[in-house]
Short mmCIF file of C-alpha atoms in Angstrom, two decimals:
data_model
loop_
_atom_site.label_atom_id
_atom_site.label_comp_id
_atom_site.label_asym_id
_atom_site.label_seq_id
_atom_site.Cartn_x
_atom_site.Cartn_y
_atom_site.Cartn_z
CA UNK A 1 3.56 4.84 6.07
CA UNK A 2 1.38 2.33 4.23
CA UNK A 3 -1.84 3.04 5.64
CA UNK A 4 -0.96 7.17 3.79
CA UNK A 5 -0.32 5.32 0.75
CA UNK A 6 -3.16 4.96 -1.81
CA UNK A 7 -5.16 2.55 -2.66
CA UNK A 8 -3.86 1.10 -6.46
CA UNK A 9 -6.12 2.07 -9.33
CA UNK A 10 -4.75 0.98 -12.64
CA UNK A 11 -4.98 4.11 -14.13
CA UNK A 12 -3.45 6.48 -11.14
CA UNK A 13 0.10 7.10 -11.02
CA UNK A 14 2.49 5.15 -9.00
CA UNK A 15 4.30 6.56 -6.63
CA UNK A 16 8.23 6.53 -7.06
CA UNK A 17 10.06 5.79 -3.62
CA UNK A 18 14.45 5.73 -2.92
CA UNK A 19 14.94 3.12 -0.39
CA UNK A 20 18.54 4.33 1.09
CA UNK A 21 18.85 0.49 2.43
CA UNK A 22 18.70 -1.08 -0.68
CA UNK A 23 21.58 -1.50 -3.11
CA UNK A 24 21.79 0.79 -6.79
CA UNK A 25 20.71 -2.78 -8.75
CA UNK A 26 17.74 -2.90 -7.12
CA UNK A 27 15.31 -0.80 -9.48
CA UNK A 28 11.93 -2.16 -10.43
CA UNK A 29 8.28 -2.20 -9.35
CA UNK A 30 6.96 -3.88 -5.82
CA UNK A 31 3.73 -4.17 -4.99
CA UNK A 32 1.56 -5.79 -2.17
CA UNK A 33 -1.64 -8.09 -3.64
CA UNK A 34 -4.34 -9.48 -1.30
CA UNK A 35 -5.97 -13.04 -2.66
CA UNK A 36 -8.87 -14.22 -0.79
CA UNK A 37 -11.70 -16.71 -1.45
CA UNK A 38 -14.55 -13.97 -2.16
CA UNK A 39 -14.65 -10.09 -1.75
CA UNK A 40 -16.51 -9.96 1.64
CA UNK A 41 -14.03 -12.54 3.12
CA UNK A 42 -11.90 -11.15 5.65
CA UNK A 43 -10.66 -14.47 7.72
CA UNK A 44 -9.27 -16.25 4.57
CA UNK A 45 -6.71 -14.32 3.29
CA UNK A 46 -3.43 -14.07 1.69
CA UNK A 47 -1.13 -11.23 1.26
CA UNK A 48 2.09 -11.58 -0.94
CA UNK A 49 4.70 -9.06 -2.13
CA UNK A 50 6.25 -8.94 -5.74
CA UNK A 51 9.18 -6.78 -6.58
CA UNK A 52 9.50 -7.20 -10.40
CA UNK A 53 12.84 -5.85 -11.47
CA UNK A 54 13.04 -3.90 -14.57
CA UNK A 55 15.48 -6.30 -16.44
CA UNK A 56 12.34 -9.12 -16.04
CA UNK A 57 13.41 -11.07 -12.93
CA UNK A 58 10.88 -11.09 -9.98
CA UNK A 59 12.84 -11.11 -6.70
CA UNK A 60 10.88 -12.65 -3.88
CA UNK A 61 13.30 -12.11 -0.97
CA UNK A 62 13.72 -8.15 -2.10
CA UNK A 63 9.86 -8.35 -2.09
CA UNK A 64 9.78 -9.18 1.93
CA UNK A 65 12.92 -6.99 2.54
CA UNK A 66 10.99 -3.76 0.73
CA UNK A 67 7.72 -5.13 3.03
CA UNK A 68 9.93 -5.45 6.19
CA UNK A 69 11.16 -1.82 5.31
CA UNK A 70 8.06 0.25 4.76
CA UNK A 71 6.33 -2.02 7.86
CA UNK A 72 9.19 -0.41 10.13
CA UNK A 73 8.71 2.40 12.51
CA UNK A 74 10.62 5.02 10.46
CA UNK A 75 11.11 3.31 7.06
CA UNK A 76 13.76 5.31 4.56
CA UNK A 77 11.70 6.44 2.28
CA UNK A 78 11.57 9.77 -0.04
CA UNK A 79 8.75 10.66 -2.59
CA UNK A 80 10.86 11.17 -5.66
CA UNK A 81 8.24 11.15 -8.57
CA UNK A 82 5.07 9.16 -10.40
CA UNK A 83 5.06 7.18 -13.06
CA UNK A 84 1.81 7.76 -15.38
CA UNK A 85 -0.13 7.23 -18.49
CA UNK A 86 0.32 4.02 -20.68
CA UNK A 87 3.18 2.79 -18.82
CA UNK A 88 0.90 2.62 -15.42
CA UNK A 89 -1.55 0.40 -17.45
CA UNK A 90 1.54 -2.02 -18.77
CA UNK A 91 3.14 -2.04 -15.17
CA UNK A 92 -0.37 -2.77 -14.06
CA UNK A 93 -0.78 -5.30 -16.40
CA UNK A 94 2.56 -7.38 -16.01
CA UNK A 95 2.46 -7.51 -11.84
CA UNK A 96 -0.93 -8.35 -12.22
CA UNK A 97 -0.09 -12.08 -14.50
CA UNK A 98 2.64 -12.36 -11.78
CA UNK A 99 0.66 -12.30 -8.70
CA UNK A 100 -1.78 -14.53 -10.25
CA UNK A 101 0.75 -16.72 -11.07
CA UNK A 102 2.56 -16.30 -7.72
CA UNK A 103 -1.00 -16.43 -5.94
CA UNK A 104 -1.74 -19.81 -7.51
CA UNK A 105 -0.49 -21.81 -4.29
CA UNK A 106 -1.76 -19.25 -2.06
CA UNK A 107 -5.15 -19.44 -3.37
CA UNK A 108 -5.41 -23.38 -3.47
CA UNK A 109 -4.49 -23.23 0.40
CA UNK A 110 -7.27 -20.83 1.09
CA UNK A 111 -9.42 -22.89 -1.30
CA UNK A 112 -8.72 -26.25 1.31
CA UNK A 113 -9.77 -24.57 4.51
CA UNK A 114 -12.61 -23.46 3.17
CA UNK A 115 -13.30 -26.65 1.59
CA UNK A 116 -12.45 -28.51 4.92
CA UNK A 117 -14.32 -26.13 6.94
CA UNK A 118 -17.51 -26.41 5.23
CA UNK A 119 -17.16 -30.65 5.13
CA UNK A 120 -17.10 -30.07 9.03
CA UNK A 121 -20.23 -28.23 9.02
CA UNK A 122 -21.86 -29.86 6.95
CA UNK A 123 -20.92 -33.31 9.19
CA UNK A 124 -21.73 -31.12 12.26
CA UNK A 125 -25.59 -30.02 10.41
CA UNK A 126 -26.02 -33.28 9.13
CA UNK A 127 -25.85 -34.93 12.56
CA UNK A 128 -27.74 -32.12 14.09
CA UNK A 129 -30.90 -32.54 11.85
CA UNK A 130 -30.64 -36.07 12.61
CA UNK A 131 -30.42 -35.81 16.15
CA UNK A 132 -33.78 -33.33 15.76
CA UNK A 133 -35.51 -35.67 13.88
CA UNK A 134 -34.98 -38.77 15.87
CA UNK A 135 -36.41 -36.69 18.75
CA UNK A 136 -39.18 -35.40 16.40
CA UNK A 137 -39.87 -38.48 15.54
CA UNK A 138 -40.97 -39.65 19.23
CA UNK A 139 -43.04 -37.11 20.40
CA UNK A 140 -46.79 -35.77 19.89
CA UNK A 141 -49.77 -36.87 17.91
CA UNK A 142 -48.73 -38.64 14.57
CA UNK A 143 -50.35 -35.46 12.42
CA UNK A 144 -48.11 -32.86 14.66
CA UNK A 145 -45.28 -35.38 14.59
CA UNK A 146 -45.22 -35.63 10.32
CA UNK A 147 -45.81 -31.19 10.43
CA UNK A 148 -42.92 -30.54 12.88
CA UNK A 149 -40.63 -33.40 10.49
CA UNK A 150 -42.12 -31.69 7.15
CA UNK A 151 -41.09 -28.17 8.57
CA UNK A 152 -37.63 -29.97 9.69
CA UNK A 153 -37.12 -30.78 6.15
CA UNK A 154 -37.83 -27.78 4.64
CA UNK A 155 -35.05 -26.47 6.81
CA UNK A 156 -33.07 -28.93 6.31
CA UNK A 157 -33.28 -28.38 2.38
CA UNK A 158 -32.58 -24.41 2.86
CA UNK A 159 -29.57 -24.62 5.17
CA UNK A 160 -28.27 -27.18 2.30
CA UNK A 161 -28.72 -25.26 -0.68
CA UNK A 162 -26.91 -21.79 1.29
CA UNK A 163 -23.99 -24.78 2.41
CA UNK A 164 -24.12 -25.46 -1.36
CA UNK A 165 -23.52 -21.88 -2.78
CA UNK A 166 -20.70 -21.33 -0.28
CA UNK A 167 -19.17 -24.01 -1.96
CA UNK A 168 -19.25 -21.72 -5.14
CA UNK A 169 -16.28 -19.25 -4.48
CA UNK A 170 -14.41 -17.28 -7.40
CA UNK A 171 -10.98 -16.26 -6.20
CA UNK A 172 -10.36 -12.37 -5.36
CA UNK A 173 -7.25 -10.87 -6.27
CA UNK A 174 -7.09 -7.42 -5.82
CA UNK A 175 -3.82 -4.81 -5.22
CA UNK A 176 -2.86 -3.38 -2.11
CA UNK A 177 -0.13 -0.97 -3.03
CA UNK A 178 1.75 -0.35 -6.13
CA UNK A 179 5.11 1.42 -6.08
CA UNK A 180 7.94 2.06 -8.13
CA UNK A 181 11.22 1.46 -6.47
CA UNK A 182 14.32 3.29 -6.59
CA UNK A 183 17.55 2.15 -4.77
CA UNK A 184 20.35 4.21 -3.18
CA UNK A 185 21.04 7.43 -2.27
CA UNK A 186 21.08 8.60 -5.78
#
């Protein structure tokens, strides 16, 4: 069921869904956001679900139940209606302050692995040049001995300044799937 879903555009309507499991209360909007480090990164990334009711309450556990349910083999779901125009854009709007605020912790975890896992290759390159230029440093005529080092260098300086612009990431927050949900058999 979620891969038919489509993708969320804030100006599309959003589907309207009945979940028979949930209880009549239950009425609001869930949707599924995606925070990474950068666009292109697939390894480092979180997905979390927000179900914001509509009196203004923001119901993490009926976020994972509505997940659990449309992840199962034959969720209960019916397409009831959409939801369009202005209100889209203010739905939109308000789940999109609470996943950033909700995404906050996610995105600081992401931020330390990458953070740790570039210190460790940078370690791991550091000690590498410096293993290749002791070596260097031992072998041929002085003149092809100070080339291969200059050359060394030079790559040495690249492979730092690319280590350095990873280090520049802006955090990604996009949506997966926006619904509106509708409890009951009603």
């Amino acid at each position: 069921l979620v891969e038919q879903l489509p993708r969320v555009v804030s100006t599309e309507p959003i589907p309207s869904v009945r979940f028979a499991s949930l209880p009549a209360e239950v009425v609001g909007y869930w949707s599924l956001w995606r925070i990474a480090i950068d666009k292109e990164s697939l390894r480092d990334v979180k997905i979390i679900p927000i179900f914001h009711h509509d009196d203004g309450r923001n119901l993490v556990p009926t976020a994972r139940h509505i997940w659990d349910a449309l992840m199962e083999e034959h969720p209960e779901v019916e397409q009831v209606r959409t939801k369009t125009g202005d209100e889209v854009e203010e739905v939109f709007r308000r789940l999109r302050i609470e996943a950033e605020r909700l995404g906050e912790d996610a995105f600081q975890e992401l931020y330390a692995r990458h953070q740790k896992r570039l210190k460790r290759e940078q370690e791991k390159g550091l000690y590498a040049f410096q293993v290749r230029r002791e070596a260097l440093g031992r072998l041929g005529l002085p003149e092809v001995r100070q080339h291969r080092l200059k050359r060394l260098s030079e790559e040495e300086q690249a492979w730092a300044a690319e280590l350095s612009k990873r280090e520049q990431i802006l955090p990604d927050l996009q949506p997966v799937i926006l619904l509106r949900v509708e409890a009951g058999n009603g």
